GROMACS .gro file of C-alpha atoms in nm:
model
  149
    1UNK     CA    1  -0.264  -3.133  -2.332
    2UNK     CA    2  -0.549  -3.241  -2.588
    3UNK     CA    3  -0.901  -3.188  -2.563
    4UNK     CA    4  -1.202  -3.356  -2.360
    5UNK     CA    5  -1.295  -3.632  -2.556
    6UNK     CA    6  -1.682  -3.559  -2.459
    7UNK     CA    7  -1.660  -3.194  -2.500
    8UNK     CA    8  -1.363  -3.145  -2.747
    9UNK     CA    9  -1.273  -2.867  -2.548
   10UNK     CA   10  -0.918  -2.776  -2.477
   11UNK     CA   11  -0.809  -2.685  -2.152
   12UNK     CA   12  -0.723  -2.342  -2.049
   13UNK     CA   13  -0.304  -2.310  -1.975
   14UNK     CA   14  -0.362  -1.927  -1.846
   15UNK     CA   15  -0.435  -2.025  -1.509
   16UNK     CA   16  -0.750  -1.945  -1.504
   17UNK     CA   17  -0.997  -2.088  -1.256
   18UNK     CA   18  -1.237  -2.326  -1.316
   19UNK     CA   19  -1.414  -2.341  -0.984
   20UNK     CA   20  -1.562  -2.032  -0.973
   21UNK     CA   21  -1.780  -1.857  -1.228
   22UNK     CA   22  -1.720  -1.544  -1.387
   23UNK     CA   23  -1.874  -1.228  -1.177
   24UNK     CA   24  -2.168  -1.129  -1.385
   25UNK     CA   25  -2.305  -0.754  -1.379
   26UNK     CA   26  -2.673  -0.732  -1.187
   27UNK     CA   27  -2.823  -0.381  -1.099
   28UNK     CA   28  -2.401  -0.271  -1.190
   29UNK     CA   29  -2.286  -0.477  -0.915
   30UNK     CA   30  -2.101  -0.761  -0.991
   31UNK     CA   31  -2.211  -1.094  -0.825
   32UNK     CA   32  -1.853  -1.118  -0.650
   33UNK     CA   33  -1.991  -0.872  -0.413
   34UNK     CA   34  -2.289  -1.181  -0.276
   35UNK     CA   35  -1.947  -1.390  -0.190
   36UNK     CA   36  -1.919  -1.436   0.199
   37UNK     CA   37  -1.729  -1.195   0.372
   38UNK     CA   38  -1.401  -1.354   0.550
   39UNK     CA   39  -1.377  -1.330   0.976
   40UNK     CA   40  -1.117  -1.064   0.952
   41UNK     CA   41  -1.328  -0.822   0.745
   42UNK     CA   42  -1.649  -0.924   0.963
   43UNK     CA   43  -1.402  -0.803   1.270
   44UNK     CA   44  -1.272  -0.515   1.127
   45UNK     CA   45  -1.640  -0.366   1.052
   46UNK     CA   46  -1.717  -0.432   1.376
   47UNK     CA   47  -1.432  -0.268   1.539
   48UNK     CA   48  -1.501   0.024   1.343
   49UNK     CA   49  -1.758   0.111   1.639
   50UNK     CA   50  -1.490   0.087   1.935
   51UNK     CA   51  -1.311   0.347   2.095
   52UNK     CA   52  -1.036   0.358   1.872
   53UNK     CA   53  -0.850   0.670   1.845
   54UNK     CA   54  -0.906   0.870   1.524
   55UNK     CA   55  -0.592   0.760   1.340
   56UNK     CA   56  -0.647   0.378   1.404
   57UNK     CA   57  -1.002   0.436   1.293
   58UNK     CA   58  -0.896   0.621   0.969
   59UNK     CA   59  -0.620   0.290   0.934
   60UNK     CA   60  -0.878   0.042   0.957
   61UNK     CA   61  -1.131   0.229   0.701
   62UNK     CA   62  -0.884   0.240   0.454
   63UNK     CA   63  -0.796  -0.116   0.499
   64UNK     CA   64  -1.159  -0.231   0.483
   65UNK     CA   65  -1.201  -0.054   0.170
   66UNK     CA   66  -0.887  -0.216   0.003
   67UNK     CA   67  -1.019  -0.546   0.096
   68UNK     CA   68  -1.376  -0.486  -0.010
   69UNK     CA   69  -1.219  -0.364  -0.335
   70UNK     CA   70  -0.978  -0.628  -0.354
   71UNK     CA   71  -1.202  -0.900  -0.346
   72UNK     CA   72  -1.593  -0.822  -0.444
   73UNK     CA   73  -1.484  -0.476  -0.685
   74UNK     CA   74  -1.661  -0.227  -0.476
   75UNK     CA   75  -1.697  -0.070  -0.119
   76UNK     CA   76  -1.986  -0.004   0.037
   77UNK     CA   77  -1.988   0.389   0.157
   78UNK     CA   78  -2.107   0.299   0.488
   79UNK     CA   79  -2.306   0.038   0.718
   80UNK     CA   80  -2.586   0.035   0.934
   81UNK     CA   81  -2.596  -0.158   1.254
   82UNK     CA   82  -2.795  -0.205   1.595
   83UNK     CA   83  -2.598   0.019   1.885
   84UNK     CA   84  -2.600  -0.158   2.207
   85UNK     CA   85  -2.520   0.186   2.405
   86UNK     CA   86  -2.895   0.138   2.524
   87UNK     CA   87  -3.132   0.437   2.548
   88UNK     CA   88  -3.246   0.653   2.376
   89UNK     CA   89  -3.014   0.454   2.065
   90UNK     CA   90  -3.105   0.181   1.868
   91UNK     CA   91  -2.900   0.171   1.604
   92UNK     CA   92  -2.568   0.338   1.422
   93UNK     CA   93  -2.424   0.426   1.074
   94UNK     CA   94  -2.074   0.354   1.002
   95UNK     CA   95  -1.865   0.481   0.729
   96UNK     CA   96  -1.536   0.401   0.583
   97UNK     CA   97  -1.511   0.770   0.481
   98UNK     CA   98  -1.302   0.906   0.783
   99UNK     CA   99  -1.497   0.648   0.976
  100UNK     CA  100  -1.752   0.850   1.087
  101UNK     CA  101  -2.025   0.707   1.358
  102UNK     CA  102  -2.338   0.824   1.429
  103UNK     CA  103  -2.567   0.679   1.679
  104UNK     CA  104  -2.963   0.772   1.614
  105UNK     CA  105  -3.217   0.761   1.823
  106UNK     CA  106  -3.594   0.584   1.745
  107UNK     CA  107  -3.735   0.903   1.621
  108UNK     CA  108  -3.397   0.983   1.475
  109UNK     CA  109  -3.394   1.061   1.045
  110UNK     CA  110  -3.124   0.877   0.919
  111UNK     CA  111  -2.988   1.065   0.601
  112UNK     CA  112  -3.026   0.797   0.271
  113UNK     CA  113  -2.941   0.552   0.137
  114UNK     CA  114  -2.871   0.449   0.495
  115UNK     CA  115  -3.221   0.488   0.598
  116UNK     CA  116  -3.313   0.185   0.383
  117UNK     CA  117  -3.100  -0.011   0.622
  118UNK     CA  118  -3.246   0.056   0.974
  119UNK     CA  119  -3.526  -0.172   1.005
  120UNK     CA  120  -3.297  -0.440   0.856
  121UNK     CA  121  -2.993  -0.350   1.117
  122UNK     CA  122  -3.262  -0.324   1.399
  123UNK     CA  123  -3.404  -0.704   1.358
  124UNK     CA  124  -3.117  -0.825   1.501
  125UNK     CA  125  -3.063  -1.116   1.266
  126UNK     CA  126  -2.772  -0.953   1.129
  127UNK     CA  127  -2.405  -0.835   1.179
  128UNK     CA  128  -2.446  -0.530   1.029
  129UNK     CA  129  -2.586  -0.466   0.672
  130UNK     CA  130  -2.372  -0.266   0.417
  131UNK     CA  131  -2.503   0.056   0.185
  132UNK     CA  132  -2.332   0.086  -0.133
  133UNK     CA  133  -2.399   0.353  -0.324
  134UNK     CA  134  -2.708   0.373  -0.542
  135UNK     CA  135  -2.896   0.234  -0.273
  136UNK     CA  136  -2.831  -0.108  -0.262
  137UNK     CA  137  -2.822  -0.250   0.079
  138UNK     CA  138  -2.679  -0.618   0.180
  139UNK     CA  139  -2.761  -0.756   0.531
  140UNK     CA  140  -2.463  -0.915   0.669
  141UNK     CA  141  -2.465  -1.266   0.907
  142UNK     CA  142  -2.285  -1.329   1.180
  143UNK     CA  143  -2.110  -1.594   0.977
  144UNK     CA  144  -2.032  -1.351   0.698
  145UNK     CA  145  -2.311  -1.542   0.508
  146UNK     CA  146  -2.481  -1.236   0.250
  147UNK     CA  147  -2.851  -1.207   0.273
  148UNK     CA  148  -2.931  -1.124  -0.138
  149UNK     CA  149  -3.165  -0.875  -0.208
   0.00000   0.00000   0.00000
């Protein structure tokens, strides 16, 4: 193949893409991790706050955090989202290690970096919102759409 006559580049033959940049490094997150998040991950997260049995739970964490890892480089350690249990709870943290819930109550501390998530989770505009570690916290739309910080 020869080069672009405008650019006099060559193209690449290592089967690289071309439609998507290259992640770049912000805050030591890569900007993979601001892609959309796919139906089935969106469905897994939120089935991580059924009554699943403890062994289907554990499944599904690990398979959240290969996919997360997979395809943005990272897991979160954990999410934040409104509980619908009604009273006295208004909102949970999920985690992906051992899948551990935790429902809170208004007065309730939640332990950080989660607490940075609550008033987020608790708007209501959101799926959930995910807590990586170091603090960073992504709100989550019901379309899978990222909300960047």
């Amino acid at each position: 193949m020869g080069s672009d006559p405008a650019t006099g580049v060559r193209p690449a033959t290592t089967g690289a893409r071309h439609d998507a940049p290259a992640p770049v490094r912000l805050g030591g997150f890569t900007t993979e991790l601001y892609r959309p998040r796919p139906a089935d991950l969106l469905h897994a997260v939120r089935r991580l706050d059924a009554r699943l049995a403890d062994e289907e739970l554990r499944e599904m964490g690990r398979w959240i955090g290969e996919q997360y890892v997979t395809s943005y480089g990272t897991a979160p350690i954990g999410y934040v989202a409104r509980c619908f249990l009604g009273p006295p709870y208004v909102d949970h943290r999920l985690g992906l290690d051992g899948c551990v819930l935790e429902h809170y109550a208004l007065a309730d501390v939640m332990p950080e970096p989660f607490g940075a998530a609550r008033m987020l989770a608790r708007s209501g505009a959101y799926a959930y919102v995910e807590v990586y570690d170091g603090g960073l916290v992504l709100p989550v739309l019901a379309d899978g759409g990222i909300v960047r910080p």
